[in-house]
mmCIF file of C-alpha atoms in Angstrom:
data_model
loop_
_atom_site.group_PDB
_atom_site.id
_atom_site.type_symbol
_atom_site.label_atom_id
_atom_site.label_comp_id
_atom_site.label_asym_id
_atom_site.label_seq_id
_atom_site.Cartn_x
_atom_site.Cartn_y
_atom_site.Cartn_z
ATOM 1 C CA MET Y 1 -10.544 12.578 -7.978
ATOM 2 C CA ASN Y 2 -9.193 15.291 -5.700
ATOM 3 C CA PHE Y 3 -5.441 15.739 -6.424
ATOM 4 C CA SER Y 4 -4.832 17.305 -2.995
ATOM 5 C CA GLN Y 5 -5.574 14.119 -1.291
ATOM 6 C CA THR Y 6 -2.903 12.496 0.748
ATOM 7 C CA ARG Y 7 -1.384 9.621 -1.261
ATOM 8 C CA ILE Y 8 -0.511 6.420 0.400
ATOM 9 C CA ALA Y 9 1.523 3.655 -1.020
ATOM 10 C CA VAL Y 10 0.981 0.212 0.389
ATOM 11 C CA PHE Y 11 3.676 -2.357 0.049
ATOM 12 C CA GLY Y 12 3.056 -6.023 0.975
ATOM 13 C CA GLY Y 13 3.166 -9.564 0.295
ATOM 14 C CA ARG Y 14 1.062 -11.864 -1.890
ATOM 15 C CA GLN Y 15 1.037 -14.762 0.539
ATOM 16 C CA ILE Y 16 -0.298 -13.574 3.843
ATOM 17 C CA SER Y 17 -1.983 -14.972 6.873
ATOM 18 C CA ASP Y 18 -5.812 -14.574 7.558
ATOM 19 C CA ASN Y 19 -4.867 -12.196 10.411
ATOM 20 C CA ILE Y 20 -2.647 -9.952 8.103
ATOM 21 C CA TYR Y 21 -5.473 -10.074 5.507
ATOM 22 C CA GLN Y 22 -7.948 -8.904 8.117
ATOM 23 C CA LYS Y 23 -5.617 -6.212 9.312
ATOM 24 C CA ALA Y 24 -4.917 -4.973 5.838
ATOM 25 C CA TYR Y 25 -8.569 -4.821 4.927
ATOM 26 C CA LYS Y 26 -9.517 -2.929 8.115
ATOM 27 C CA LEU Y 27 -6.656 -0.461 7.183
ATOM 28 C CA GLY Y 28 -7.959 -0.114 3.592
ATOM 29 C CA GLY Y 29 -11.367 0.933 5.160
ATOM 30 C CA LEU Y 30 -9.738 3.481 7.338
ATOM 31 C CA PHE Y 31 -7.809 4.966 4.461
ATOM 32 C CA ALA Y 32 -11.051 5.445 2.615
ATOM 33 C CA LYS Y 33 -12.798 6.937 5.637
ATOM 34 C CA GLU Y 34 -9.900 9.425 5.950
ATOM 35 C CA GLY Y 35 -10.155 10.339 2.233
ATOM 36 C CA TYR Y 36 -6.640 9.042 1.253
ATOM 37 C CA LEU Y 37 -5.781 8.141 -2.210
ATOM 38 C CA VAL Y 38 -4.249 4.623 -2.115
ATOM 39 C CA TYR Y 39 -1.650 3.034 -4.381
ATOM 40 C CA CYS Y 40 -0.602 -0.535 -4.425
ATOM 41 C CA GLY Y 41 0.713 -3.311 -6.682
ATOM 42 C CA GLY Y 42 -2.850 -4.344 -7.544
ATOM 43 C CA GLY Y 43 -2.378 -7.986 -7.055
ATOM 44 C CA LYS Y 44 -3.520 -10.555 -4.416
ATOM 45 C CA GLY Y 45 -2.603 -10.845 -0.709
ATOM 46 C CA VAL Y 46 -2.067 -7.610 1.184
ATOM 47 C CA MET Y 47 -2.888 -5.628 -2.177
ATOM 48 C CA GLU Y 48 -6.191 -7.186 -2.485
ATOM 49 C CA ALA Y 49 -7.098 -6.816 1.172
ATOM 50 C CA VAL Y 50 -6.267 -3.197 1.277
ATOM 51 C CA SER Y 51 -7.899 -2.314 -2.078
ATOM 52 C CA LYS Y 52 -11.098 -4.303 -1.018
ATOM 53 C CA GLY Y 53 -11.279 -2.371 2.301
ATOM 54 C CA VAL Y 54 -10.717 0.961 0.419
ATOM 55 C CA SER Y 55 -13.196 0.107 -2.340
ATOM 56 C CA GLU Y 56 -15.942 -1.168 0.096
ATOM 57 C CA SER Y 57 -15.703 2.000 2.004
ATOM 58 C CA GLY Y 58 -16.047 4.172 -1.055
ATOM 59 C CA GLY Y 59 -12.451 5.093 -1.596
ATOM 60 C CA THR Y 60 -10.143 4.990 -4.592
ATOM 61 C CA CYS Y 61 -7.254 2.568 -4.924
ATOM 62 C CA VAL Y 62 -4.742 2.711 -7.949
ATOM 63 C CA GLY Y 63 -3.057 -0.520 -8.915
ATOM 64 C CA ILE Y 64 0.564 -0.108 -10.404
ATOM 65 C CA LEU Y 65 0.722 -3.445 -12.232
ATOM 66 C CA LYS Y 66 3.713 -5.370 -13.261
ATOM 67 C CA GLY Y 67 2.610 -6.274 -16.681
ATOM 68 C CA LEU Y 68 0.360 -5.081 -19.390
ATOM 69 C CA MET Y 69 -2.501 -7.318 -18.915
ATOM 70 C CA LEU Y 70 -5.345 -6.494 -16.312
ATOM 71 C CA ASP Y 71 -5.726 -10.200 -15.569
ATOM 72 C CA GLU Y 72 -3.175 -9.839 -12.671
ATOM 73 C CA MET Y 73 -5.349 -7.141 -11.160
ATOM 74 C CA ASN Y 74 -7.567 -7.877 -8.198
ATOM 75 C CA ASP Y 75 -11.221 -7.121 -8.431
ATOM 76 C CA PHE Y 76 -10.990 -4.024 -6.166
ATOM 77 C CA ILE Y 77 -8.797 -1.774 -8.151
ATOM 78 C CA LYS Y 78 -10.557 1.288 -9.375
ATOM 79 C CA VAL Y 79 -7.602 2.715 -11.424
ATOM 80 C CA PRO Y 80 -5.270 0.187 -13.035
ATOM 81 C CA VAL Y 81 -1.891 1.369 -14.447
ATOM 82 C CA ALA Y 82 -0.372 -1.377 -16.544
ATOM 83 C CA THR Y 83 3.364 -0.707 -16.651
ATOM 84 C CA ASN Y 84 4.968 -3.836 -18.210
ATOM 85 C CA MET Y 85 7.945 -2.992 -15.920
ATOM 86 C CA GLY Y 86 7.922 -6.088 -13.774
ATOM 87 C CA ILE Y 87 9.389 -5.455 -10.273
ATOM 88 C CA SER Y 88 10.791 -2.181 -11.493
ATOM 89 C CA ARG Y 89 7.396 -0.796 -10.870
ATOM 90 C CA ASN Y 90 8.172 -0.908 -7.173
ATOM 91 C CA ALA Y 91 9.827 2.592 -7.642
ATOM 92 C CA LEU Y 92 6.742 4.041 -8.966
ATOM 93 C CA LEU Y 93 4.878 3.228 -5.812
ATOM 94 C CA ALA Y 94 7.436 4.947 -3.667
ATOM 95 C CA TYR Y 95 7.708 7.959 -5.970
ATOM 96 C CA ASN Y 96 3.870 8.448 -6.019
ATOM 97 C CA CYS Y 97 3.116 8.711 -2.257
ATOM 98 C CA ASP Y 98 3.243 11.114 0.715
ATOM 99 C CA VAL Y 99 3.502 8.172 2.997
ATOM 100 C CA ALA Y 100 4.405 4.563 2.685
ATOM 101 C CA VAL Y 101 2.927 1.626 4.598
ATOM 102 C CA ALA Y 102 4.612 -1.744 4.542
ATOM 103 C CA ILE Y 103 2.402 -4.735 5.589
ATOM 104 C CA SER Y 104 4.057 -8.137 6.150
ATOM 105 C CA GLY Y 105 5.953 -9.124 2.918
ATOM 106 C CA LYS Y 106 9.136 -10.598 1.794
ATOM 107 C CA TYR Y 107 11.916 -9.294 -0.612
ATOM 108 C CA GLY Y 108 9.584 -7.434 -2.953
ATOM 109 C CA THR Y 109 8.240 -5.517 -0.017
ATOM 110 C CA LEU Y 110 11.832 -4.929 1.129
ATOM 111 C CA SER Y 111 12.623 -3.491 -2.238
ATOM 112 C CA GLU Y 112 9.769 -1.052 -2.017
ATOM 113 C CA ILE Y 113 10.764 -0.092 1.548
ATOM 114 C CA SER Y 114 14.307 0.656 0.170
ATOM 115 C CA TYR Y 115 12.973 2.965 -2.493
ATOM 116 C CA ALA Y 116 10.806 4.858 0.034
ATOM 117 C CA LEU Y 117 13.731 5.197 2.432
ATOM 118 C CA GLN Y 118 16.040 6.433 -0.306
ATOM 119 C CA LEU Y 119 13.449 8.997 -1.358
ATOM 120 C CA GLU Y 120 13.041 9.992 2.406
ATOM 121 C CA LYS Y 121 9.350 9.297 2.546
ATOM 122 C CA PRO Y 122 7.776 8.702 5.837
ATOM 123 C CA ILE Y 123 7.284 4.986 6.252
ATOM 124 C CA ILE Y 124 5.491 2.805 8.806
ATOM 125 C CA GLY Y 125 5.319 -1.001 9.063
ATOM 126 C CA LEU Y 126 2.255 -3.118 10.010
ATOM 127 C CA HIS Y 127 3.763 -6.489 11.042
ATOM 128 C CA SER Y 128 6.580 -5.818 8.515
ATOM 129 C CA TRP Y 129 10.428 -5.890 8.326
ATOM 130 C CA LYS Y 130 12.112 -4.958 11.537
ATOM 131 C CA MET Y 131 14.459 -2.145 10.689
ATOM 132 C CA ASN Y 132 15.928 0.825 12.639
ATOM 133 C CA GLU Y 133 14.852 3.240 9.903
ATOM 134 C CA PHE Y 134 11.124 3.008 10.575
ATOM 135 C CA ARG Y 135 8.590 1.974 13.306
ATOM 136 C CA ASN Y 136 6.468 -1.288 13.133
ATOM 137 C CA VAL Y 137 2.989 -1.231 14.735
ATOM 138 C CA ASP Y 138 0.484 -3.865 15.522
ATOM 139 C CA GLU Y 139 -2.853 -2.272 14.708
ATOM 140 C CA PRO Y 140 -4.368 -0.347 11.687
ATOM 141 C CA ASN Y 141 -5.346 2.578 13.826
ATOM 142 C CA GLU Y 142 -1.687 3.175 14.768
ATOM 143 C CA VAL Y 143 -0.911 3.468 11.092
ATOM 144 C CA ILE Y 144 -3.594 6.154 10.636
ATOM 145 C CA LYS Y 145 -2.106 8.103 13.689
ATOM 146 C CA PHE Y 146 1.386 7.938 12.024
ATOM 147 C CA ILE Y 147 0.030 9.223 8.678
ATOM 148 C CA LYS Y 148 -1.719 12.203 10.495
ATOM 149 C CA GLU Y 149 1.519 13.015 12.311
ATOM 150 C CA ASN Y 150 3.584 12.906 9.078
ATOM 151 C CA THR Y 151 1.616 14.804 6.543
#
């Protein structure tokens, strides 16, 4: 693992549409092609789609898990971190990134966004919460452009 890699934290929901799954999957592949180290919650939905895209394109995805058991982890996480912290683990995602990406999501995603904003991390949304503090885009390539402009 290259520790000079740009670290991306992905925040997102467990219950998502097929359209969001496909965009998150595509974005994961783009992350891997750019050589980014990706962090996520390690579960289903956005987390699975992104980590599947990362994995299938040869990248590394770290799963910051809520519990102690690996059974909550999706099949595409390369490095699991079992925290037993519940949703408090959301702070770890924000602390361990250079840029945060919010995809869809509900209140857990909003919590992660709040941590990233408080830590003054660059953040971009892909079909996520509409807030004045960060920009939302419609396509994965726009996320990559933002990351390149902010790292």
